[in-house]
GROMACS .gro file of C-alpha atoms in nm:
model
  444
    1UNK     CA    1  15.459  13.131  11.070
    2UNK     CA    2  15.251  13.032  11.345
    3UNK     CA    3  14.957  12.747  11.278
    4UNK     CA    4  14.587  12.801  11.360
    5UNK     CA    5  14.640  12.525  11.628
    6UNK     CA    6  14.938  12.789  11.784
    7UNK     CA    7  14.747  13.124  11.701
    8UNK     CA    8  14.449  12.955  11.890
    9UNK     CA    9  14.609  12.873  12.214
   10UNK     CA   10  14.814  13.223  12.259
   11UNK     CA   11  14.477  13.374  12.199
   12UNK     CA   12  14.340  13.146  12.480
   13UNK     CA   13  14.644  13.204  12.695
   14UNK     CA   14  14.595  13.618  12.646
   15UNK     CA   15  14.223  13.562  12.760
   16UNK     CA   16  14.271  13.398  13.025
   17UNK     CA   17  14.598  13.535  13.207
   18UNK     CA   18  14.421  13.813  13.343
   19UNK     CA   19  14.179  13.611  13.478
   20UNK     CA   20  14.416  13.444  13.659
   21UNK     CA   21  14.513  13.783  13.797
   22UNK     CA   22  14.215  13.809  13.927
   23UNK     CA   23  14.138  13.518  14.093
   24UNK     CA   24  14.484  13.571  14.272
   25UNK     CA   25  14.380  13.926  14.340
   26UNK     CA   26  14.077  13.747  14.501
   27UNK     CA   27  14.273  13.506  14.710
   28UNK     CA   28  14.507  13.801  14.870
   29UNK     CA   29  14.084  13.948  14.909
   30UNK     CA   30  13.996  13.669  15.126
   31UNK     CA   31  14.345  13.641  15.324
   32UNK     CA   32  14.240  14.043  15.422
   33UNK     CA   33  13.866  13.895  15.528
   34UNK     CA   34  13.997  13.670  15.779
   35UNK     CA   35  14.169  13.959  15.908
   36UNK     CA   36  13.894  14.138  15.925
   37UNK     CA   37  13.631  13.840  16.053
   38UNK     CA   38  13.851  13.781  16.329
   39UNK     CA   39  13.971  14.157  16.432
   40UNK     CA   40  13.691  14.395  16.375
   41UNK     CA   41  13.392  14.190  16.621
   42UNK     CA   42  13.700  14.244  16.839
   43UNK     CA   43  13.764  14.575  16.801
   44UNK     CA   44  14.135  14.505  16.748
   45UNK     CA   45  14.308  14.739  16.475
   46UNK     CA   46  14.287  14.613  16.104
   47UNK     CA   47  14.658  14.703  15.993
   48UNK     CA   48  14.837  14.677  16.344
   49UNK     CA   49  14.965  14.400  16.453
   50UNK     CA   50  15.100  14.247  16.170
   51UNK     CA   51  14.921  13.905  16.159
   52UNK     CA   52  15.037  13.603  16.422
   53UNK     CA   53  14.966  13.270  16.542
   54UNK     CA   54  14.675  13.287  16.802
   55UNK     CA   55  14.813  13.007  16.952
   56UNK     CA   56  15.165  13.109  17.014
   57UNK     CA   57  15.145  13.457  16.878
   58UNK     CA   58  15.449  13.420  16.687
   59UNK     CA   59  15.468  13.683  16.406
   60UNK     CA   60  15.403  13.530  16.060
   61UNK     CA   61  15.657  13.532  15.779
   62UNK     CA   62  15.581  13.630  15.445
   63UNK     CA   63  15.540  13.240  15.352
   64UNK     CA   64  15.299  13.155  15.575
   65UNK     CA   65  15.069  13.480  15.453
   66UNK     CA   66  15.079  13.332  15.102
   67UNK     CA   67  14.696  13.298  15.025
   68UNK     CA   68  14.541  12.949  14.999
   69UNK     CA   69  14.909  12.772  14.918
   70UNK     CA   70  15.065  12.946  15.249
   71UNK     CA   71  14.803  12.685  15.447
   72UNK     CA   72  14.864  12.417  15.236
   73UNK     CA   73  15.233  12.438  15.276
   74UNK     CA   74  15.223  12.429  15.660
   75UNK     CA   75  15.013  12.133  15.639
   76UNK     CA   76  14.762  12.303  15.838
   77UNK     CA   77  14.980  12.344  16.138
   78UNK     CA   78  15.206  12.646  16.285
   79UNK     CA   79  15.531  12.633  16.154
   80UNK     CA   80  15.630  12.732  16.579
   81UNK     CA   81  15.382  12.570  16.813
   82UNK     CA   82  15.264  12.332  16.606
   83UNK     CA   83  14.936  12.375  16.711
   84UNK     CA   84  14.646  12.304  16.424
   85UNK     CA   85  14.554  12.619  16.188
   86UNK     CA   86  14.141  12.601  16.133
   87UNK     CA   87  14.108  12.479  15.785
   88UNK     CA   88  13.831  12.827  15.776
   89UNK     CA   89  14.119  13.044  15.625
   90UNK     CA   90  14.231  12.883  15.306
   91UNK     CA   91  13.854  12.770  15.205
   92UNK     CA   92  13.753  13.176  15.252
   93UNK     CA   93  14.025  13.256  15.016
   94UNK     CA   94  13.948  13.004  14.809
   95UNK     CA   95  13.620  13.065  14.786
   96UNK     CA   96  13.619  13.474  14.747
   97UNK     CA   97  13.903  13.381  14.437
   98UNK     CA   98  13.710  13.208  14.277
   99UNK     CA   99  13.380  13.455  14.296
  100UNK     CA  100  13.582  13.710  14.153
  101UNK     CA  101  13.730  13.469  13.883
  102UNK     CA  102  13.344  13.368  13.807
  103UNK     CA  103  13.262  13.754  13.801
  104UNK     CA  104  13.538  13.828  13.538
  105UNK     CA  105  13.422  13.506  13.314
  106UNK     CA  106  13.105  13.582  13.328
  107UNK     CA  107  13.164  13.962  13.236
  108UNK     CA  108  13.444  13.996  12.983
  109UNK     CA  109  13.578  13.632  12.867
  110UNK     CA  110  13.431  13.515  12.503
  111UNK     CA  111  13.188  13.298  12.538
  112UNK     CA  112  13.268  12.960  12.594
  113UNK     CA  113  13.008  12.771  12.452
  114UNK     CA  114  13.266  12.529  12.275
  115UNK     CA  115  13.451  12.381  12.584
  116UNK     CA  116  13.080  12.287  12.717
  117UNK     CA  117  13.028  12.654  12.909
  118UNK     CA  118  12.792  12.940  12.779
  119UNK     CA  119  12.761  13.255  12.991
  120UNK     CA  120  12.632  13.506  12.763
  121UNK     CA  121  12.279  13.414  12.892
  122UNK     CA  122  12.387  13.625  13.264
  123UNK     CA  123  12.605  13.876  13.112
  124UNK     CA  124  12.522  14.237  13.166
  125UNK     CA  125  12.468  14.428  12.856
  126UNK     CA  126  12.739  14.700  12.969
  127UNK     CA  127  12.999  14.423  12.967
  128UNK     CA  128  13.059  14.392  12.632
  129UNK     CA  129  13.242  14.685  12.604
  130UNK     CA  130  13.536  14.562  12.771
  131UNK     CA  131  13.771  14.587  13.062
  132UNK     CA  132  13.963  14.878  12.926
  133UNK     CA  133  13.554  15.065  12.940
  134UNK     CA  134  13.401  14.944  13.241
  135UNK     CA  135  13.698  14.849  13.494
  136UNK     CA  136  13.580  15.111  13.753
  137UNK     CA  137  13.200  14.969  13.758
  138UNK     CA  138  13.393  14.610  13.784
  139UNK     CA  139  13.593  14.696  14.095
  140UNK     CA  140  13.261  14.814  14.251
  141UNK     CA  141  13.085  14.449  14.195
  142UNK     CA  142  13.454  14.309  14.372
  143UNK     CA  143  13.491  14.505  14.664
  144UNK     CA  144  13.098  14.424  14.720
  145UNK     CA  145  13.143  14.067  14.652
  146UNK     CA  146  13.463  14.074  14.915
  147UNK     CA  147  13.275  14.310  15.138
  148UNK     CA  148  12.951  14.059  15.139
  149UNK     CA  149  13.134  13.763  15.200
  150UNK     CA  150  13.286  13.956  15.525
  151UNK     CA  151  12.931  14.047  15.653
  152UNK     CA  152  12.821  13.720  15.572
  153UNK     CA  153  13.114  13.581  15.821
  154UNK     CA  154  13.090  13.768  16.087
  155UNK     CA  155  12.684  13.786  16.078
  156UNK     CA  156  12.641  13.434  16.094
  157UNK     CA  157  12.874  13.421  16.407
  158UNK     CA  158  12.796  13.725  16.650
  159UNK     CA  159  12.461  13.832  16.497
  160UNK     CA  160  12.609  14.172  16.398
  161UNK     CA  161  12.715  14.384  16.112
  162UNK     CA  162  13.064  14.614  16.167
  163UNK     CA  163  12.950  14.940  15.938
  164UNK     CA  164  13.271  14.981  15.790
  165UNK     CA  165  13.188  14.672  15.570
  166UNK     CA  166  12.920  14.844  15.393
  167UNK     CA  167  13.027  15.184  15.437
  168UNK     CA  168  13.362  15.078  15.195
  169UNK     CA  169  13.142  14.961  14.887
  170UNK     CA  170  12.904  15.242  14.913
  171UNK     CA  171  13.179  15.507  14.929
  172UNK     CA  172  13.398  15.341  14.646
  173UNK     CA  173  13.074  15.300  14.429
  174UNK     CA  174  13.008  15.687  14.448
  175UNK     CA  175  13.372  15.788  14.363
  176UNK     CA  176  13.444  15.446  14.053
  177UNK     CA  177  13.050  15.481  13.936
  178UNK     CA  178  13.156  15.830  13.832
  179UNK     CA  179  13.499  15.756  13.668
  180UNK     CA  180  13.337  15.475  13.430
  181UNK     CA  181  13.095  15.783  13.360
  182UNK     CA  182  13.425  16.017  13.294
  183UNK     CA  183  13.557  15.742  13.056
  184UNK     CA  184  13.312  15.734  12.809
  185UNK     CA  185  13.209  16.139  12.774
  186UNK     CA  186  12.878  16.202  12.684
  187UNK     CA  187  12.942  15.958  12.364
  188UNK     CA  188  12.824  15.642  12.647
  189UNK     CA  189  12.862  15.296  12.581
  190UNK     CA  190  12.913  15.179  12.230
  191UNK     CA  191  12.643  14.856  12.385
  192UNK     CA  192  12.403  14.988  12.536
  193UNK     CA  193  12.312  15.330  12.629
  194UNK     CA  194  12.368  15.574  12.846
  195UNK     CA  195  12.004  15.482  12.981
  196UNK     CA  196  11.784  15.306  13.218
  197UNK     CA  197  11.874  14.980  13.102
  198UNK     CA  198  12.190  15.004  12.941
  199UNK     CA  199  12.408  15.180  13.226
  200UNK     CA  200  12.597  14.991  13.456
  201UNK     CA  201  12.376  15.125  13.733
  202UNK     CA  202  12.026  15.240  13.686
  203UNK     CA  203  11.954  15.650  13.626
  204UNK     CA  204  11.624  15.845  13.644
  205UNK     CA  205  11.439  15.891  13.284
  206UNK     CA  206  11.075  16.007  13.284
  207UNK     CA  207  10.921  15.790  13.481
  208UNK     CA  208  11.229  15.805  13.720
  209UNK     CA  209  11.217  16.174  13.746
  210UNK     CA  210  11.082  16.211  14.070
  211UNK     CA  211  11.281  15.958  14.195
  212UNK     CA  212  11.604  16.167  14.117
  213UNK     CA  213  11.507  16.501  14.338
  214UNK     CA  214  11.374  16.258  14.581
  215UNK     CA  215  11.730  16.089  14.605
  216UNK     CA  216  11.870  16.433  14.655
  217UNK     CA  217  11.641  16.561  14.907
  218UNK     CA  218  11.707  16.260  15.124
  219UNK     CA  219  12.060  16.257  15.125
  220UNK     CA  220  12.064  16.640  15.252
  221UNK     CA  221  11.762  16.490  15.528
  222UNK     CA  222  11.998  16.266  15.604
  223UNK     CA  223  12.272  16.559  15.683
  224UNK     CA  224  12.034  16.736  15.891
  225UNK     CA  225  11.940  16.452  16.098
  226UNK     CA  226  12.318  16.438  16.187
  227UNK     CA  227  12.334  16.747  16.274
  228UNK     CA  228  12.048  16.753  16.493
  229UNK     CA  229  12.194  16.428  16.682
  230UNK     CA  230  12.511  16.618  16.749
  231UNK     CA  231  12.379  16.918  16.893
  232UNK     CA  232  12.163  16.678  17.101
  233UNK     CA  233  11.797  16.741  16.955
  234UNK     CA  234  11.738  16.399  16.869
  235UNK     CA  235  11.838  16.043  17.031
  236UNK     CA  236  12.006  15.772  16.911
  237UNK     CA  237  11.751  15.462  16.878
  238UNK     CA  238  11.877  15.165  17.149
  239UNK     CA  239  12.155  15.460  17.327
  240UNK     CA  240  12.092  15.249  17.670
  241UNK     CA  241  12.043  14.858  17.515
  242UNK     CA  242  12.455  14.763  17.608
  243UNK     CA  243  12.341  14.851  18.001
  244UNK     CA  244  11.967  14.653  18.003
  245UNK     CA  245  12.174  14.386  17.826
  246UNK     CA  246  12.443  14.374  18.098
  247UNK     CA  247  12.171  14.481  18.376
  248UNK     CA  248  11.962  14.112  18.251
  249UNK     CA  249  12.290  13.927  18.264
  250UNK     CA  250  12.382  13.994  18.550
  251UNK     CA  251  12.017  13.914  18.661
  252UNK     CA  252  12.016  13.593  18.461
  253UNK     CA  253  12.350  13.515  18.596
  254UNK     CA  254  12.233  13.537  18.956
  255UNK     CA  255  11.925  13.302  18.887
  256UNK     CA  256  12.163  13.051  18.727
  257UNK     CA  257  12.378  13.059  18.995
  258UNK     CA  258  12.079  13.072  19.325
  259UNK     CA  259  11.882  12.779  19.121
  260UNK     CA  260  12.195  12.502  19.085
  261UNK     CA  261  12.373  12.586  19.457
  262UNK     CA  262  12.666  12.328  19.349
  263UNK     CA  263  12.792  12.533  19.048
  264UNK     CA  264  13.025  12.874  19.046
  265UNK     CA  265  12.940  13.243  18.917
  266UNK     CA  266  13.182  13.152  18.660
  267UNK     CA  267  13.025  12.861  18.513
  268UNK     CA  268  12.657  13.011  18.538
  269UNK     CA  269  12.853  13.324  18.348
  270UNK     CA  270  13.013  13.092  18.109
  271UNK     CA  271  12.655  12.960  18.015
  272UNK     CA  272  12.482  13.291  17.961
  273UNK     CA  273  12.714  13.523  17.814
  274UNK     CA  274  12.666  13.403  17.459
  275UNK     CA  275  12.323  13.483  17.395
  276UNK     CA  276  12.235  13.625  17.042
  277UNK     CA  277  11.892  13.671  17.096
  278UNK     CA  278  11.916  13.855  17.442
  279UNK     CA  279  11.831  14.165  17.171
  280UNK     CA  280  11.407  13.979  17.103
  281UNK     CA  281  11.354  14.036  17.508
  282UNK     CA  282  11.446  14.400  17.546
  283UNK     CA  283  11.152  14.571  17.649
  284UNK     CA  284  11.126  14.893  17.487
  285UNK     CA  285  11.180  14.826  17.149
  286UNK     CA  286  10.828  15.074  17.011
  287UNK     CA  287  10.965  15.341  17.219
  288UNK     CA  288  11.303  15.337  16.991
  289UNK     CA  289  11.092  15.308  16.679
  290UNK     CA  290  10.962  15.628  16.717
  291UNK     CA  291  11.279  15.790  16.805
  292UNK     CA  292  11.394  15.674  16.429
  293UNK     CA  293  11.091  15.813  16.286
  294UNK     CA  294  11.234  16.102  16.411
  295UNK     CA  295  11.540  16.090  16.274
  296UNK     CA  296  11.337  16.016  15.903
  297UNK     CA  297  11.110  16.313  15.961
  298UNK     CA  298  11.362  16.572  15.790
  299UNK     CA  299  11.505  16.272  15.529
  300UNK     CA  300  11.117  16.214  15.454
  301UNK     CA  301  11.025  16.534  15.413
  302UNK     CA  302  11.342  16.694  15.187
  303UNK     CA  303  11.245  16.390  14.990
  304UNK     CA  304  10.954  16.462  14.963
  305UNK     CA  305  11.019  16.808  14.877
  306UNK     CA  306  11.297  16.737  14.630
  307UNK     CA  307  11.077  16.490  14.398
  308UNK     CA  308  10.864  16.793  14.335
  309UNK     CA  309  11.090  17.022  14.288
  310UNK     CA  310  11.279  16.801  14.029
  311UNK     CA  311  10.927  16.678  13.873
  312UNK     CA  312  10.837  17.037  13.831
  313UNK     CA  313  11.169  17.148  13.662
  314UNK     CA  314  11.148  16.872  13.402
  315UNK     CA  315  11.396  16.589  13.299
  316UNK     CA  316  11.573  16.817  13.073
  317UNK     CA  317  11.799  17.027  13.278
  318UNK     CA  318  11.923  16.678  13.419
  319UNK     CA  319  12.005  16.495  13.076
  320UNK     CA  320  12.232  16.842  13.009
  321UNK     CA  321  12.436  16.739  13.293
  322UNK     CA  322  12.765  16.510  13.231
  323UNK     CA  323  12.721  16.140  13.254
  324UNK     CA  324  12.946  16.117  13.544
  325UNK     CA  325  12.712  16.350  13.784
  326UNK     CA  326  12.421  16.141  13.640
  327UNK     CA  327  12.596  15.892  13.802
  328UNK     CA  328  12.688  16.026  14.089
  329UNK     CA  329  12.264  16.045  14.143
  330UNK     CA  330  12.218  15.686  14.051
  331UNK     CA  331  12.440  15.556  14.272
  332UNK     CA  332  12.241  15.814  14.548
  333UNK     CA  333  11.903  15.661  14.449
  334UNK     CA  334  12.017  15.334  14.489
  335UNK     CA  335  12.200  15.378  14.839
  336UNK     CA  336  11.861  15.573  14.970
  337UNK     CA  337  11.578  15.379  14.794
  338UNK     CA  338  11.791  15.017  14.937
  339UNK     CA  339  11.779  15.134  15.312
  340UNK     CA  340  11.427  15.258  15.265
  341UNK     CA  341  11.290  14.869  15.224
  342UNK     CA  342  11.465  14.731  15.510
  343UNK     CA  343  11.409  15.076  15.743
  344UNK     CA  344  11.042  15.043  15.667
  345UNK     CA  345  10.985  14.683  15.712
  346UNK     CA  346  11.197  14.727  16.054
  347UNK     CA  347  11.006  15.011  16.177
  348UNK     CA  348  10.701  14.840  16.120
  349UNK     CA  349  10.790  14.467  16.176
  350UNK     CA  350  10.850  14.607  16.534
  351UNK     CA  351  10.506  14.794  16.596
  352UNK     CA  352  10.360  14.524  16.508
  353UNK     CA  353  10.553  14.247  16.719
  354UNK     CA  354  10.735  14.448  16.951
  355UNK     CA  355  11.060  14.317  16.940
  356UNK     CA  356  11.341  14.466  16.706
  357UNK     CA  357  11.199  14.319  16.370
  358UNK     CA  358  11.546  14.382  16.200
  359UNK     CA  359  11.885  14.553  16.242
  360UNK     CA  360  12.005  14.857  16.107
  361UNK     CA  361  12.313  14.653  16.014
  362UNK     CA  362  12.082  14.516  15.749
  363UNK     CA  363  11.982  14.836  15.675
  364UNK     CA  364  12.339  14.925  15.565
  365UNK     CA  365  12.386  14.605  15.401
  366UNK     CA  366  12.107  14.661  15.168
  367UNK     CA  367  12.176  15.027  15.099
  368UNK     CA  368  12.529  14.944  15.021
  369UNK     CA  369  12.376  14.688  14.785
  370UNK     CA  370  12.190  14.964  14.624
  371UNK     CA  371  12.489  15.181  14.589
  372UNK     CA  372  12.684  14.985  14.408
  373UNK     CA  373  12.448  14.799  14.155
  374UNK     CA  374  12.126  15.028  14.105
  375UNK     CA  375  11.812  15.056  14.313
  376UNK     CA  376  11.612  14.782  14.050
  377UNK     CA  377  11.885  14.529  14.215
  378UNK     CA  378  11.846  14.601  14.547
  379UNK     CA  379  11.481  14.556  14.520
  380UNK     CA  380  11.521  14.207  14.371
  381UNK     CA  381  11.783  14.123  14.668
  382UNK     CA  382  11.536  14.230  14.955
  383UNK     CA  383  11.283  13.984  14.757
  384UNK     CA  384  11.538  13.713  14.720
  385UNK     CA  385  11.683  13.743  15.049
  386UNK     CA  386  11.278  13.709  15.206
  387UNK     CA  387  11.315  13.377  15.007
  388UNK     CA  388  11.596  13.255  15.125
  389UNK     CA  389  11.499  13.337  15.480
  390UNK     CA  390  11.201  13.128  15.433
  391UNK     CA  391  11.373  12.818  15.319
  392UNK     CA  392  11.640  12.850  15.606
  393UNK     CA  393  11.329  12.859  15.812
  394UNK     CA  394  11.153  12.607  15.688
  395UNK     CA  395  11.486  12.378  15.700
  396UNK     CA  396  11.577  12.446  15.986
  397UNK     CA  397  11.213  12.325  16.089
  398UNK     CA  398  11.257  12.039  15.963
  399UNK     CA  399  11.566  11.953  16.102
  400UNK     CA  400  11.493  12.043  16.440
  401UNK     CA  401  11.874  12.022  16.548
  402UNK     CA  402  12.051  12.298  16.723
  403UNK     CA  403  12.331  12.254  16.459
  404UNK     CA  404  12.067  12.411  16.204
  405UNK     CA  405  11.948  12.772  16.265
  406UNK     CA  406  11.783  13.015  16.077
  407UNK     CA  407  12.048  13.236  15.913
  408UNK     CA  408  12.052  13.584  16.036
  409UNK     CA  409  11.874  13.835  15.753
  410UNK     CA  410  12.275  13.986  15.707
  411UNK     CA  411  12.349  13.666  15.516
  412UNK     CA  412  11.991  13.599  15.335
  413UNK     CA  413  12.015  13.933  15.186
  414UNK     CA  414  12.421  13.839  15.092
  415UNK     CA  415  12.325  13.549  14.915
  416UNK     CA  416  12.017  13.748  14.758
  417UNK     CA  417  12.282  13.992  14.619
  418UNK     CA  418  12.440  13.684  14.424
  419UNK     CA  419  12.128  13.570  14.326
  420UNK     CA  420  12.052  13.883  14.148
  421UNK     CA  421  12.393  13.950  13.978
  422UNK     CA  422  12.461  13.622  13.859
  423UNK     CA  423  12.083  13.564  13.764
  424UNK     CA  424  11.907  13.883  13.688
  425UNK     CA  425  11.864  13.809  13.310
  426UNK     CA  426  11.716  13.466  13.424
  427UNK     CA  427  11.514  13.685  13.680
  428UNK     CA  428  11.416  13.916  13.406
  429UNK     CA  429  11.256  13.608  13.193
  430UNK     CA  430  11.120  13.426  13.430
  431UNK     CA  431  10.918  13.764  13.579
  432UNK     CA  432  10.847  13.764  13.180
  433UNK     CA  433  10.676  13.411  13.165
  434UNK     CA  434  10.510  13.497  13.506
  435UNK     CA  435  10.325  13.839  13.408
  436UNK     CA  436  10.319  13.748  13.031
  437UNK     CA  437  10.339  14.156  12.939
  438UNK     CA  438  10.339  14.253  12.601
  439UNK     CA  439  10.700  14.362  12.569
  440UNK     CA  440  10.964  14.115  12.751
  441UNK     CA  441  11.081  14.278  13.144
  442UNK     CA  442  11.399  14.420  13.109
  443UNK     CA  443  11.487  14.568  13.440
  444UNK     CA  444  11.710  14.856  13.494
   0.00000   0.00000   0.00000
């Protein structure tokens, strides 16, 4: 007969070996980001080649893949040239492991308030109903978290965004949101609700009626403003940008080269062709704002025309449908409702200042954000990514050292998107104590 003592630590052992799982699951994660850092600015195929030494371009063997340990093993060195591997590749796995083994603590382990750790404060209410429940809506927050960490990467380096990175979370929210909706019926959760505050991602009620046929109505704008850039009846925004950028390289190049006699094309080329703010002096930056209200015109007006068809049909027609379709226009609301903040403030940001004010890779970003965890929490990441724009700012003001820059808005709204799902119940009470309602905020 086993003692309490024994009981006690095969119970611990069972909670904790799938978290162990995942935080491997997370390492092999972040061995497929460096993959994807390093290939996609490149344009290189993702699958193809299999993965060698830069150096020597030896193939790897399976040993030197293994995540994290494979580095460690080598001693940080190619097992064939010897030449030094950057130490960037086992702290990137390390790090996304053990995000995903602090997102399945936080959401599903018991509390652990006796070894000195309590994280029921940040859990979401939908949590509690278990892996077996809720794994779909947990995948979503991983691939995000992965996905974010990638933009984050390759952001910070070359100042852009490859799609695909959000386009992955967004699509796997809108097919996983759906199966966690399929698992539990119309029953719902047995916490929570199948409501505006107790569904893993937000969905209209009353006051979010118009909201829902707006959703729908954009995402069919958004269908016709594809179709009208294929036939040709509407521009791409920034079509000619690649030549002016080459066209004032070339320029700048020339300069460089006419102004110090005693130096080569090569070097003056050398010194101008990483510039990642050649995109603040192109010139004609109002003219391509215009060409994306354009391409809104038909998303603004089917939205338009949507909320008031859906506000004039009433909320219960939607409530009859299944929970997974519900879903399905939650995930929708949060995709279109995400890009609208950063769209607007970019379309307007450059009226105003005449320079791109942001990029529509941080349009995706936030969207994608939206998609997968509601359009409440993509609201509170465009807010918390503002403030940690303004400290980078402000630090790297007070530095005043080329080593510290202002991070890119890519990674302020990545780390915003942390902020918000590790911290939303603290959000929630501190917007409490700020506003001092009557009822306590609890956000959707």
């Amino acid at each position: 007969m086993l003692s309490i003592a024994s009981y006690h630590h095969l119970m611990l052992a069972a909670e904790w070996t799938p978290a162990l799982f995942v935080f491997a699951f997370g390492a092999c994660v972040g061995s497929l980001i460096n993959v994807l850092v390093y290939r996609l600015p490149k344009g290189l195929p993702v699958v193809l080649p299999s993965s060698r030494c830069p150096s020597c371009e030896h193939r790897l063997t399976w040993r030197e893949n293994i995540p994290i340990l494979g580095w460690l093993l080598l001693r940080g060195r190619c097992r064939f040239c010897r030449e030094r591997i950057s130490a960037e590749y086992p702290l990137v796995e390390a790090c996304v492991a053990i995000l995903f083994l602090w997102c399945y603590v936080v959401w599903y382990l018991p509390d652990l308030s006796g070894a000195g750790v309590s994280v029921r404060a940040i859990q979401p209410e939908w949590a509690k109903n278990g892996v077996r429940e809720t794994w779909p809506s947990f995948a979503v927050l991983l691939i995000l978290v992965g996905s974010l960490v990638a933009m984050t990467i390759v952001d910070f380096r070359t100042y852009m965004i490859p799609l695909v990175l959000t386009w992955v979370p967004a699509g796997v929210a809108l097919v996983l949101h759906p199966i966690t909706g399929l698992l539990q019926g119309s029953s719902g959760f047995r916490y929570g609700s199948a409501d505006l505050g107790g569904w893993v991602i937000a969905l209209p009620t009353n006051t979010g009626l118009w909201w829902m046929g707006a959703a729908v109505g954009a995402a069919a704008g958004l269908g016709v403003s594809g179709v009208l850039i294929k036939l040709g009846l509407l521009r791409r925004s920034f079509e000619d940008y690649d030549e002016w950028e080459q066209e004032a390289l070339r320029q700048q190049r020339a300069g460089d080269t006419s102004a110090s006699p005693g130096g080569s094309e090569a070097e003056a080329a050398e010194a101008t062709s990483d510039v990642p703010e050649m995109w603040l002096q192109y010139p004609h930056a109002r003219r391509e704002m215009v060409r994306e209200l354009a391409f809104l015109g038909p998303v603004i007006g089917l939205a338009w025309l949507g909320g008031a068809v859906s506000a004039s049909l009433g909320l219960a027609p939607f409530l009859a449908q299944p929970l997974w379709l519900q879903s399905v226009v939650g995930v929708a609301t949060g995709y279109l409702i995400g890009a609208a903040l950063v769209w607007g403030v970019r379309i307007f940001g450059t009226f105003l200042f005449g320079k791109e004010a942001m990029g529509l890779g941080d349009v995706h970003v936030l969207a994608a954000v939206g998609a997968c965890l509601g359009w409440a929490d993509a609201v509170l990441t465009f807010f918390a990514a503002v403030l940690v724009g303004l400290v980078s700012a402000i630090a790297g003001g007070i530095a005043r050292s080329k080593s510290v820059r202002m991070l890119a808005f890519g990674p302020c709204l990545a780390i915003g998107a942390m902020m918000v799902v590790f911290g939303k119940p603290l959000i929630e009470t501190g917007l409490t104590l700020l506003f001092s309602p009557a009822e306590p905020i609890d956000l959707p």
